[in-house]
Tab-separated table of C-alpha atoms and ligand atoms in Angstrom:
chain	number	residue	atom	x	y	z
A	1	UNK	CA	0.000	0.000	0.000
A	2	UNK	CA	1.167	3.548	-0.615
A	3	UNK	CA	1.301	6.103	2.171
A	4	UNK	CA	0.555	9.816	1.957
A	5	UNK	CA	1.891	11.095	5.244
A	6	UNK	CA	4.100	8.279	6.440
A	7	UNK	CA	7.693	8.391	5.280
A	8	UNK	CA	8.935	4.835	4.678
A	9	UNK	CA	12.672	4.638	5.476
A	10	UNK	CA	14.972	4.212	2.446
A	11	UNK	CA	16.792	1.385	4.204
A	12	UNK	CA	15.022	-1.521	5.887
A	13	UNK	CA	12.701	-4.445	5.298
A	14	UNK	CA	9.373	-5.653	6.597
A	15	UNK	CA	9.026	-8.165	9.408
A	16	UNK	CA	6.916	-11.074	8.164
A	17	UNK	CA	5.164	-14.084	9.686
A	18	UNK	CA	5.196	-17.676	8.463
A	19	UNK	CA	3.529	-20.628	10.186
A	20	UNK	CA	3.066	-18.585	13.336
A	21	UNK	CA	6.729	-17.551	13.509
A	22	UNK	CA	7.855	-13.970	12.978
A	23	UNK	CA	10.807	-13.535	10.602
A	24	UNK	CA	12.861	-10.516	11.490
A	25	UNK	CA	15.368	-9.104	8.997
A	26	UNK	CA	18.553	-7.483	10.306
A	27	UNK	CA	17.272	-4.037	9.331
A	28	UNK	CA	13.550	-4.183	10.231
A	29	UNK	CA	11.280	-1.209	9.657
A	30	UNK	CA	9.585	-0.490	12.980
A	31	UNK	CA	6.611	1.899	13.066
A	32	UNK	CA	6.355	4.096	16.161
A	33	UNK	CA	3.844	6.598	17.546
A	34	UNK	CA	5.549	9.238	19.618
A	35	UNK	CA	2.460	9.876	21.779
A	36	UNK	CA	0.831	12.942	23.339
A	37	UNK	CA	1.769	14.945	26.436
A	38	UNK	CA	4.957	13.444	27.842
A	39	UNK	CA	5.185	11.139	24.784
A	40	UNK	CA	7.804	13.148	22.827
A	41	UNK	CA	10.107	13.444	25.882
A	42	UNK	CA	10.013	9.750	26.663
A	43	UNK	CA	10.189	8.635	23.042
A	44	UNK	CA	13.326	10.753	22.429
A	45	UNK	CA	15.083	9.174	25.418
A	46	UNK	CA	13.827	5.692	24.537
A	47	UNK	CA	14.901	5.752	20.901
A	48	UNK	CA	18.356	6.844	22.045
A	49	UNK	CA	18.525	3.858	24.427
A	50	UNK	CA	17.123	1.376	21.867
A	51	UNK	CA	19.626	2.385	19.194
A	52	UNK	CA	22.490	2.182	21.677
A	53	UNK	CA	21.394	-1.269	22.893
A	54	UNK	CA	21.218	-2.619	19.340
A	55	UNK	CA	24.608	-1.119	18.455
A	56	UNK	CA	26.204	-2.547	21.578
A	57	UNK	CA	24.629	-5.982	21.057
A	58	UNK	CA	25.133	-6.391	17.297
A	59	UNK	CA	27.509	-3.675	16.064
A	60	UNK	CA	26.647	-2.690	12.492
A	61	UNK	CA	24.983	-6.053	11.723
A	62	UNK	CA	21.551	-5.001	12.935
A	63	UNK	CA	19.679	-1.735	13.082
A	64	UNK	CA	16.128	-0.596	13.809
A	65	UNK	CA	14.777	1.493	10.931
A	66	UNK	CA	12.270	3.671	12.788
A	67	UNK	CA	9.243	4.870	10.857
A	68	UNK	CA	7.035	7.499	12.461
A	69	UNK	CA	3.293	6.925	12.134
A	70	UNK	CA	0.729	9.285	13.543
A	71	UNK	CA	-2.080	9.172	16.087
A	72	UNK	CA	-3.515	11.482	18.722
A	73	UNK	CA	-3.008	15.234	18.878
A	74	UNK	CA	-0.104	15.318	16.420
A	75	UNK	CA	-2.162	13.428	13.810
A	76	UNK	CA	-5.191	15.618	14.380
A	77	UNK	CA	-3.196	18.838	14.134
A	78	UNK	CA	-1.335	17.823	10.991
A	79	UNK	CA	-3.794	15.616	9.128
A	80	UNK	CA	-7.239	16.307	10.659
A	81	UNK	CA	-7.695	12.745	11.963
A	82	UNK	CA	-7.024	11.367	15.445
A	83	UNK	CA	-6.210	7.935	14.086
A	84	UNK	CA	-5.462	7.986	10.337
A	85	UNK	CA	-6.253	4.785	8.474
A	86	UNK	CA	-2.673	4.608	7.215
A	87	UNK	CA	-1.401	4.330	10.792
A	88	UNK	CA	-3.455	1.181	11.268
A	89	UNK	CA	-2.370	-0.029	7.845
A	90	UNK	CA	1.309	0.552	8.690
A	91	UNK	CA	1.101	-1.616	11.815
A	92	UNK	CA	-0.775	-4.257	9.816
A	93	UNK	CA	1.845	-4.247	7.079
A	94	UNK	CA	5.061	-3.905	9.117
A	95	UNK	CA	3.732	-6.125	11.974
A	96	UNK	CA	5.788	-4.964	14.951
A	97	UNK	CA	5.837	-1.458	16.413
A	98	UNK	CA	5.706	0.650	19.536
A	99	UNK	CA	3.711	3.585	20.829
A	100	UNK	CA	3.722	6.261	23.498
A	101	UNK	CA	0.619	7.309	25.455
A	102	UNK	CA	-2.336	8.919	23.686
A	103	UNK	CA	-4.934	11.326	25.055
A	104	UNK	CA	-8.456	10.002	25.585
A	105	UNK	CA	-11.193	12.418	26.617
A	106	UNK	CA	-13.418	11.053	29.401
A	107	UNK	CA	-17.188	10.849	28.697
A	108	UNK	CA	-18.453	11.911	25.242
A	109	UNK	CA	-16.265	12.710	22.255
A	110	UNK	CA	-14.091	10.328	20.298
A	111	UNK	CA	-13.516	6.709	21.275
A	112	UNK	CA	-10.255	5.762	22.972
A	113	UNK	CA	-7.464	5.617	20.396
A	114	UNK	CA	-5.812	2.781	22.280
A	115	UNK	CA	-8.999	0.735	22.278
A	116	UNK	CA	-9.527	1.563	18.579
A	117	UNK	CA	-6.007	0.386	17.666
A	118	UNK	CA	-6.417	-2.832	19.617
A	119	UNK	CA	-9.806	-3.531	18.058
A	120	UNK	CA	-8.961	-2.570	14.489
A	121	UNK	CA	-5.803	-4.689	14.540
A	122	UNK	CA	-7.513	-7.441	16.552
A	123	UNK	CA	-4.694	-7.380	19.118
A	124	UNK	CA	-6.421	-9.784	21.432
A	125	UNK	CA	-3.712	-10.191	24.060
A	126	UNK	CA	-2.641	-7.340	26.283
A	127	UNK	CA	0.546	-8.709	27.792
A	128	UNK	CA	1.685	-7.050	31.004
A	129	UNK	CA	4.731	-8.438	32.821
A	130	UNK	CA	5.125	-7.206	36.382
A	131	UNK	CA	8.487	-7.735	38.041
A	132	UNK	CA	10.599	-5.797	40.458
A	133	UNK	CA	13.945	-4.120	39.843
A	134	UNK	CA	16.363	-4.373	42.798
A	135	UNK	CA	16.303	-1.284	45.060
A	136	UNK	CA	13.253	0.245	43.441
A	137	UNK	CA	11.041	1.892	46.085
A	138	UNK	CA	7.915	-0.179	46.608
A	139	UNK	CA	4.937	0.051	48.986
A	140	UNK	CA	5.174	-3.674	49.813
A	141	UNK	CA	7.640	-5.425	52.128
A	142	UNK	CA	8.848	-8.036	49.668
A	143	UNK	CA	8.599	-6.715	46.126
A	144	UNK	CA	11.229	-9.282	45.112
A	145	UNK	CA	8.434	-11.875	45.328
A	146	UNK	CA	6.462	-10.155	42.582
A	147	UNK	CA	7.073	-11.737	39.193
A	148	UNK	CA	3.832	-12.153	37.291
A	149	UNK	CA	2.717	-11.932	33.710
A	150	UNK	CA	-0.823	-10.869	32.943
A	151	UNK	CA	-2.629	-11.946	29.785
A	152	UNK	CA	-5.565	-9.556	29.549
A	153	UNK	CA	-8.167	-10.141	26.840
A	154	UNK	CA	-8.204	-7.019	24.733
A	155	UNK	CA	-11.166	-7.114	22.358
A	156	UNK	CA	-14.296	-8.081	24.330
A	157	UNK	CA	-16.059	-7.422	27.605
A	158	UNK	CA	-17.537	-4.104	28.703
A	159	UNK	CA	-14.792	-2.422	26.676
A	160	UNK	CA	-16.499	-3.413	23.421
A	161	UNK	CA	-18.023	0.058	23.398
A	162	UNK	CA	-21.656	-1.137	23.168
A	163	UNK	CA	-23.247	1.440	25.435
A	164	UNK	CA	-26.588	3.185	25.624
A	165	UNK	CA	-26.626	6.621	27.193
A	166	UNK	CA	-29.391	7.570	29.593
A	167	UNK	CA	-32.114	9.563	27.849
A	168	UNK	CA	-31.044	8.826	24.238
A	169	UNK	CA	-33.567	7.562	21.649
A	170	UNK	CA	-31.453	4.397	21.112
A	171	UNK	CA	-31.636	3.684	24.827
A	172	UNK	CA	-35.402	4.012	24.706
A	173	UNK	CA	-35.524	1.446	21.885
A	174	UNK	CA	-33.152	-0.841	23.744
A	175	UNK	CA	-35.296	-0.662	26.878
A	176	UNK	CA	-38.452	-1.347	24.885
A	177	UNK	CA	-36.853	-4.463	23.389
A	178	UNK	CA	-35.697	-5.637	26.791
A	179	UNK	CA	-39.125	-5.058	28.311
A	180	UNK	CA	-40.907	-6.809	25.449
A	181	UNK	CA	-38.654	-9.830	24.925
A	182	UNK	CA	-37.013	-10.303	28.312
A	183	UNK	CA	-39.476	-8.976	30.900
A	184	UNK	CA	-37.817	-10.888	33.757
A	185	UNK	CA	-34.463	-9.342	32.923
A	186	UNK	CA	-36.007	-5.900	32.522
A	187	UNK	CA	-37.552	-6.249	35.984
A	188	UNK	CA	-34.017	-6.533	37.406
A	189	UNK	CA	-33.146	-2.973	36.347
A	190	UNK	CA	-33.444	-0.999	39.556
A	191	UNK	CA	-34.056	2.455	38.046
A	192	UNK	CA	-35.088	1.823	34.427
A	193	UNK	CA	-36.134	5.404	33.700
A	194	UNK	CA	-32.692	6.869	34.334
A	195	UNK	CA	-30.393	3.936	33.581
A	196	UNK	CA	-27.656	3.866	30.980
A	197	UNK	CA	-26.659	0.400	29.740
A	198	UNK	CA	-23.449	-1.368	28.746
A	199	UNK	CA	-23.169	-4.774	27.082
A	200	UNK	CA	-20.571	-7.350	28.056
A	201	UNK	CA	-19.831	-9.852	25.289
A	202	UNK	CA	-17.538	-12.721	26.290
A	203	UNK	CA	-17.209	-15.417	23.638
A	204	UNK	CA	-15.851	-18.937	23.506
A	205	UNK	CA	-13.448	-18.016	20.663
A	206	UNK	CA	-12.263	-14.882	22.461
A	207	UNK	CA	-11.652	-16.834	25.651
A	208	UNK	CA	-9.950	-19.745	23.940
A	209	UNK	CA	-7.409	-17.726	21.994
A	210	UNK	CA	-6.503	-15.728	25.103
A	211	UNK	CA	-6.157	-18.759	27.378
A	212	UNK	CA	-4.274	-20.660	24.667
A	213	UNK	CA	-1.759	-17.798	24.359
A	214	UNK	CA	-1.324	-17.644	28.151
A	215	UNK	CA	-0.759	-21.405	28.529
A	216	UNK	CA	1.599	-21.570	25.554
A	217	UNK	CA	3.629	-18.688	26.917
A	218	UNK	CA	3.690	-20.162	30.423
A	219	UNK	CA	4.855	-23.560	29.167
A	220	UNK	CA	7.496	-22.062	26.877
A	221	UNK	CA	8.826	-19.948	29.745
A	222	UNK	CA	8.762	-22.787	32.290
A	223	UNK	CA	6.281	-21.110	34.610
A	224	UNK	CA	4.562	-23.100	37.368
A	225	UNK	CA	0.958	-22.018	37.009
A	226	UNK	CA	-1.694	-20.166	35.026
A	227	UNK	CA	-4.573	-18.648	36.995
A	228	UNK	CA	-7.884	-17.824	35.311
A	229	UNK	CA	-9.337	-14.742	37.027
A	230	UNK	CA	-13.104	-14.231	36.806
A	231	UNK	CA	-16.195	-13.111	38.656
A	232	UNK	CA	-18.153	-16.155	37.527
A	233	UNK	CA	-20.002	-16.502	40.815
A	234	UNK	CA	-21.991	-13.367	39.886
A	235	UNK	CA	-21.730	-13.133	36.076
A	236	UNK	CA	-22.304	-16.770	35.228
A	237	UNK	CA	-22.749	-16.642	31.468
A	238	UNK	CA	-19.868	-14.301	30.745
A	239	UNK	CA	-17.166	-14.585	33.421
A	240	UNK	CA	-18.355	-18.026	34.548
A	241	UNK	CA	-18.255	-19.199	30.934
A	242	UNK	CA	-14.721	-17.789	30.605
A	243	UNK	CA	-13.661	-20.085	33.455
A	244	UNK	CA	-15.378	-23.125	31.955
A	245	UNK	CA	-14.124	-22.560	28.410
A	246	UNK	CA	-10.651	-21.868	29.769
A	247	UNK	CA	-10.508	-25.198	31.604
A	248	UNK	CA	-11.956	-27.089	28.636
A	249	UNK	CA	-9.359	-25.583	26.315
A	250	UNK	CA	-6.534	-26.342	28.769
A	251	UNK	CA	-7.508	-29.990	29.014
A	252	UNK	CA	-8.292	-30.436	25.322
A	253	UNK	CA	-5.179	-28.814	23.870
A	254	UNK	CA	-2.613	-29.171	26.656
A	255	UNK	CA	-3.948	-32.212	28.528
A	256	UNK	CA	-0.606	-34.019	28.652
A	257	UNK	CA	1.271	-30.953	29.941
A	258	UNK	CA	-1.088	-29.330	32.461
A	259	UNK	CA	-3.183	-30.340	35.459
A	260	UNK	CA	-6.374	-28.361	36.126
A	261	UNK	CA	-8.432	-27.655	39.194
A	262	UNK	CA	-11.453	-28.753	37.140
A	263	UNK	CA	-9.815	-32.172	36.848
A	264	UNK	CA	-9.136	-32.140	40.600
A	265	UNK	CA	-12.814	-31.366	41.326
A	266	UNK	CA	-13.977	-34.197	39.076
A	267	UNK	CA	-11.692	-36.727	40.741
A	268	UNK	CA	-12.690	-35.465	44.185
A	269	UNK	CA	-16.408	-35.918	43.382
A	270	UNK	CA	-15.841	-39.367	41.925
A	271	UNK	CA	-13.180	-40.820	44.211
A	272	UNK	CA	-12.827	-38.534	47.215
A	273	UNK	CA	-10.357	-35.937	48.404
A	274	UNK	CA	-7.437	-38.254	49.144
A	275	UNK	CA	-7.506	-39.643	45.591
A	276	UNK	CA	-7.731	-36.141	44.119
A	277	UNK	CA	-4.790	-34.954	46.238
A	278	UNK	CA	-2.718	-37.950	45.175
A	279	UNK	CA	-3.552	-37.411	41.499
A	280	UNK	CA	-2.692	-33.702	41.715
A	281	UNK	CA	0.579	-34.279	43.579
A	282	UNK	CA	1.659	-36.896	41.086
A	283	UNK	CA	0.789	-34.706	38.091
A	284	UNK	CA	2.690	-31.713	39.482
A	285	UNK	CA	5.648	-33.851	40.558
A	286	UNK	CA	5.890	-35.196	37.015
A	287	UNK	CA	6.351	-31.627	35.756
A	288	UNK	CA	2.842	-30.718	34.638
A	289	UNK	CA	1.882	-27.075	34.992
A	290	UNK	CA	-1.092	-26.146	37.179
A	291	UNK	CA	-4.086	-24.365	35.639
A	292	UNK	CA	-6.459	-23.034	38.295
A	293	UNK	CA	-8.941	-20.219	38.818
A	294	UNK	CA	-9.749	-17.537	41.342
A	295	UNK	CA	-12.545	-15.019	41.876
A	296	UNK	CA	-11.530	-11.546	40.714
A	297	UNK	CA	-11.962	-9.679	44.000
A	298	UNK	CA	-9.859	-12.055	46.089
A	299	UNK	CA	-6.922	-11.954	43.708
A	300	UNK	CA	-6.241	-8.340	44.694
A	301	UNK	CA	-5.720	-9.518	48.279
A	302	UNK	CA	-3.911	-12.727	47.366
A	303	UNK	CA	-1.376	-11.098	45.060
A	304	UNK	CA	-0.520	-8.671	47.875
A	305	UNK	CA	-0.243	-11.289	50.595
A	306	UNK	CA	1.090	-14.234	48.575
A	307	UNK	CA	2.613	-12.847	45.376
A	308	UNK	CA	4.947	-15.846	45.100
A	309	UNK	CA	1.956	-18.102	44.419
A	310	UNK	CA	1.114	-16.307	41.185
A	311	UNK	CA	2.919	-16.735	37.905
A	312	UNK	CA	0.781	-16.205	34.813
A	313	UNK	CA	-2.680	-14.672	35.022
A	314	UNK	CA	-5.303	-14.915	32.260
A	315	UNK	CA	-8.356	-12.742	32.518
A	316	UNK	CA	-10.908	-10.606	30.729
A	317	UNK	CA	-10.577	-7.003	29.707
A	318	UNK	CA	-11.967	-5.093	32.692
A	319	UNK	CA	-10.493	-7.316	35.427
A	320	UNK	CA	-7.178	-7.230	33.591
A	321	UNK	CA	-7.173	-3.458	33.342
A	322	UNK	CA	-7.626	-2.999	37.108
A	323	UNK	CA	-5.359	-5.867	38.074
A	324	UNK	CA	-2.410	-4.889	35.922
A	325	UNK	CA	-2.254	-1.353	37.337
A	326	UNK	CA	-2.730	-2.630	40.907
A	327	UNK	CA	0.126	-5.093	40.444
A	328	UNK	CA	2.295	-2.428	38.818
A	329	UNK	CA	1.922	-0.368	42.014
A	330	UNK	CA	3.737	-3.131	43.929
A	331	UNK	CA	6.861	-2.804	41.817
A	332	UNK	CA	7.195	0.957	41.423
A	333	UNK	CA	4.085	2.142	39.585
A	334	UNK	CA	2.884	2.623	36.037
A	335	UNK	CA	5.946	4.765	35.236
A	336	UNK	CA	7.914	1.509	34.931
A	337	UNK	CA	5.250	-1.007	33.820
A	338	UNK	CA	5.462	-2.052	30.165
A	339	UNK	CA	2.836	-3.616	27.916
A	340	UNK	CA	2.370	-5.318	24.583
A	341	UNK	CA	-0.775	-5.814	22.471
A	342	UNK	CA	-0.405	-8.910	20.361
A	343	UNK	CA	-2.222	-11.099	17.857
A	344	UNK	CA	-0.190	-14.306	17.771
A	345	UNK	CA	-1.852	-15.496	14.546
A	346	UNK	CA	-1.321	-12.411	12.352
A	347	UNK	CA	1.921	-11.560	14.157
A	348	UNK	CA	0.874	-7.915	14.582
A	349	UNK	CA	2.182	-6.549	17.859
A	350	UNK	CA	2.112	-3.018	19.228
A	351	UNK	CA	4.124	-2.457	22.391
A	352	UNK	CA	3.201	0.509	24.557
A	353	UNK	CA	3.697	2.569	27.650
A	354	UNK	CA	1.000	1.624	30.121
A	355	UNK	CA	0.733	5.047	31.750
A	356	UNK	CA	-1.091	7.980	30.206
A	357	UNK	CA	0.043	11.311	28.807
A	358	UNK	CA	0.583	12.946	32.251
A	359	UNK	CA	-0.287	16.344	30.682
A	360	UNK	CA	1.062	18.444	33.564
A	361	UNK	CA	4.576	17.220	32.744
A	362	UNK	CA	4.421	17.910	28.978
A	363	UNK	CA	7.772	19.107	27.564
A	364	UNK	CA	9.297	19.333	31.058
A	365	UNK	CA	11.764	16.521	30.394
A	366	UNK	CA	11.348	15.158	33.930
A	367	UNK	CA	9.262	11.974	33.665
A	368	UNK	CA	10.419	8.380	33.670
A	369	UNK	CA	10.829	6.756	30.236
A	370	UNK	CA	11.079	3.222	31.682
A	371	UNK	CA	7.592	2.119	30.671
A	372	UNK	CA	8.390	2.716	26.989
A	373	UNK	CA	11.917	1.365	27.474
A	374	UNK	CA	10.656	-1.891	28.947
A	375	UNK	CA	7.966	-2.086	26.261
A	376	UNK	CA	10.881	-1.886	23.842
A	377	UNK	CA	12.575	-4.671	25.784
A	378	UNK	CA	9.415	-6.787	25.273
A	379	UNK	CA	9.370	-5.846	21.584
A	380	UNK	CA	12.982	-6.930	21.115
A	381	UNK	CA	12.265	-10.271	22.834
A	382	UNK	CA	9.249	-10.766	20.564
A	383	UNK	CA	11.620	-10.167	17.637
A	384	UNK	CA	14.188	-12.576	19.087
A	385	UNK	CA	16.678	-9.745	19.760
A	386	UNK	CA	17.267	-10.921	23.325
A	387	UNK	CA	20.778	-9.490	23.633
A	388	UNK	CA	19.516	-5.927	23.023
A	389	UNK	CA	16.619	-6.583	25.417
A	390	UNK	CA	19.024	-7.789	28.132
A	391	UNK	CA	21.121	-4.632	27.780
A	392	UNK	CA	18.073	-2.411	28.323
A	393	UNK	CA	17.234	-4.292	31.512
A	394	UNK	CA	20.856	-4.157	32.669
A	395	UNK	CA	21.021	-0.400	32.015
A	396	UNK	CA	17.841	0.328	33.965
A	397	UNK	CA	18.761	-2.051	36.797
A	398	UNK	CA	22.168	-0.487	37.338
A	399	UNK	CA	20.816	3.057	37.120
A	400	UNK	CA	18.227	2.302	39.794
A	401	UNK	CA	20.753	0.555	42.054
A	402	UNK	CA	23.071	3.579	41.691
A	403	UNK	CA	20.072	5.795	42.606
A	404	UNK	CA	20.531	7.925	39.514
A	405	UNK	CA	16.860	8.303	38.650
A	406	UNK	CA	14.032	10.522	37.415
A	407	UNK	CA	11.802	12.537	39.711
A	408	UNK	CA	9.168	9.844	40.366
A	409	UNK	CA	11.772	7.539	41.939
A	410	UNK	CA	13.922	10.365	43.327
A	411	UNK	CA	11.119	11.514	45.634
A	412	UNK	CA	10.818	7.998	47.080
A	413	UNK	CA	14.538	7.294	47.555
A	414	UNK	CA	17.045	8.603	50.050
A	415	UNK	CA	20.344	10.074	48.806
A	416	UNK	CA	19.376	9.698	45.180
A	417	UNK	CA	20.616	11.842	42.302
A	418	UNK	CA	17.891	13.556	40.280
A	419	UNK	CA	18.121	13.187	36.501
A	420	UNK	CA	16.010	14.566	33.684
A	421	UNK	CA	14.333	12.164	31.223
A	422	UNK	CA	17.118	12.587	28.671
A	423	UNK	CA	19.888	12.327	31.284
A	424	UNK	CA	18.310	9.116	32.572
A	425	UNK	CA	18.462	7.731	29.023
A	426	UNK	CA	22.183	8.635	28.824
A	427	UNK	CA	22.787	7.041	32.231
A	428	UNK	CA	21.122	3.814	31.096
A	429	UNK	CA	23.329	3.706	28.017
A	430	UNK	CA	26.445	4.270	30.176
A	431	UNK	CA	25.280	1.382	32.344
A	432	UNK	CA	25.151	-0.937	29.354
A	433	UNK	CA	28.955	-0.963	29.333
A	434	UNK	CA	30.479	-4.075	30.913
A	435	UNK	CA	30.938	-3.564	34.677
A	436	UNK	CA	34.459	-2.373	35.618
A	437	UNK	CA	36.560	-5.219	37.016
B	24	NAP	P1	-1.399	9.309	33.602
B	24	NAP	O1	-1.151	10.139	32.399
B	24	NAP	O2	-0.845	7.941	33.593
B	24	NAP	O3	-0.810	10.104	34.831
B	24	NAP	C1	-1.145	9.832	36.182
B	24	NAP	C2	0.066	10.054	37.058
B	24	NAP	O4	0.944	8.968	36.912
B	24	NAP	C3	0.912	11.283	36.725
B	24	NAP	O5	0.358	12.461	37.214
B	24	NAP	C4	2.207	10.876	37.384
B	24	NAP	O6	2.080	10.904	38.810
B	24	NAP	C5	2.276	9.402	37.045
B	24	NAP	N1	2.984	9.132	35.775
B	24	NAP	C6	2.452	8.784	34.588
B	24	NAP	N2	3.411	8.559	33.694
B	24	NAP	C7	4.579	8.765	34.303
B	24	NAP	C8	5.940	8.676	33.894
B	24	NAP	N3	6.289	8.302	32.662
B	24	NAP	N4	6.892	8.977	34.794
B	24	NAP	C9	6.560	9.318	36.031
B	24	NAP	N5	5.302	9.407	36.504
B	24	NAP	C10	4.314	9.121	35.634
B	24	NAP	O7	-2.966	9.168	33.893
B	24	NAP	P2	-4.139	10.246	33.722
B	24	NAP	O8	-3.677	11.578	34.238
B	24	NAP	O9	-5.312	9.588	34.338
B	24	NAP	O10	-4.391	10.322	32.160
B	24	NAP	C11	-3.943	11.393	31.318
B	24	NAP	C12	-4.345	11.073	29.865
B	24	NAP	O11	-3.709	9.874	29.410
B	24	NAP	C13	-5.846	10.823	29.665
B	24	NAP	O12	-6.232	11.442	28.439
B	24	NAP	C14	-5.947	9.312	29.546
B	24	NAP	O13	-7.051	8.907	28.796
B	24	NAP	C15	-4.670	8.997	28.817
B	24	NAP	N6	-4.220	7.597	29.015
B	24	NAP	C16	-3.618	6.991	27.961
B	24	NAP	C17	-3.110	5.704	28.081
B	24	NAP	C18	-2.431	5.085	26.890
B	24	NAP	O14	-2.212	5.747	25.898
B	24	NAP	N7	-2.083	3.797	26.937
B	24	NAP	C19	-3.200	5.018	29.302
B	24	NAP	C20	-3.803	5.667	30.391
B	24	NAP	C21	-4.291	6.966	30.233
B	24	NAP	P3	2.439	12.123	39.788
B	24	NAP	O15	1.386	13.165	39.578
B	24	NAP	O16	2.358	11.464	41.123
B	24	NAP	O17	3.824	12.608	39.451
């Protein structure tokens, strides 16, 4: 496809996918969205770190060919569209890219650009690793026990955008239909005259591809367990179905490599608790991975009290949104939490900062670029460029241990040295050098 406003780099090739495996050339073209608010500050620092990590890891053999694509305020100002079609097309065509935060007005107005990107590209997994960096200030006593990876479903649930506003003609029609065809359900609406409505689609296909991705990832990375998080005790046909479909998928497709709590319950009903315990212990001792489930509200307590028990978490959109930010708080906040939005079938993956545009800090060059940096680390691992990814982690780790940090960490640390966003980037690059003997 030809592009009007996107400048394709003269040098570089497309990343492609074949039989579910991404093929990455040595000079891949990588689309990026700078982002709104603090986006330009953190992107500048991040690109500097990414280029340095690649140079240090591979010399002249590999290079990222960055290609700017537009979304948010910059796109609107220059091209009159908040999310130009060619931006979506560029991610579709070049497969792997990265983005900074984008503004989303609350209430009326345009739909969230992030949600639109995820939906239009069908990026059904929102991958959020949460792990602690040594010496990073944390509100919990043992942040070193936090090492979880969240697989949040990205295309369904209450985030589907099917909403009816109170007082609108469409809402009136919707209510009439509900009253006429489902009178018992309509009777459950406490204040029908003034209610707005939202619809929560959760499908078997949507659940299966998410749970499949989580289990595959967990097995490939030698994790001990996958936990399905749901509120199925209340929302039986959506969240309850997610749990059931998740277990069915686990047993059907990974039956020889996992042991499920559903299996445990069946054995317990048929043969008693002792037999179920013996079966479970034997399965886990033989190296099978545990697939279990937990109610959404209790996981917030459990992951605080017993973080070691949790490895990989698979859940729906809304639960995943809350949970990933709550878990990020344990390891230093959203300023350092990365994310990736991935479709493992098409190969399209957009990695992103998980925080917002923090408008009050725009152009002040004081915020932390680590969320974009660690999203870049995830992107490089997805591309198989693990050496560059390792250097980014090493650079951040050493900078934090040396207490040379940006303002968000500086105000939580004693005897730290305050750095600007760009200085922090330079410090990370310095810390990629081999440690002095
Ligand atoms: P926010 O931009 O994430 O900022 C909330 C607070 O988090 C900031 O005031 C700051 O805390 C801290 N923070 C965020 N990023 C930081 C960084 N890189 N370094 C250090 N501290 C950082 O959330 P918001 O104010 O609710 O949202 C602002 C806009 O961003 C909204 O339009 C929202 O829709 C959008 N948003 C976009 C995305 C996305 O693009 N993925 C995600 C979330 C929100 P202190 O005040 O304590 O310094």
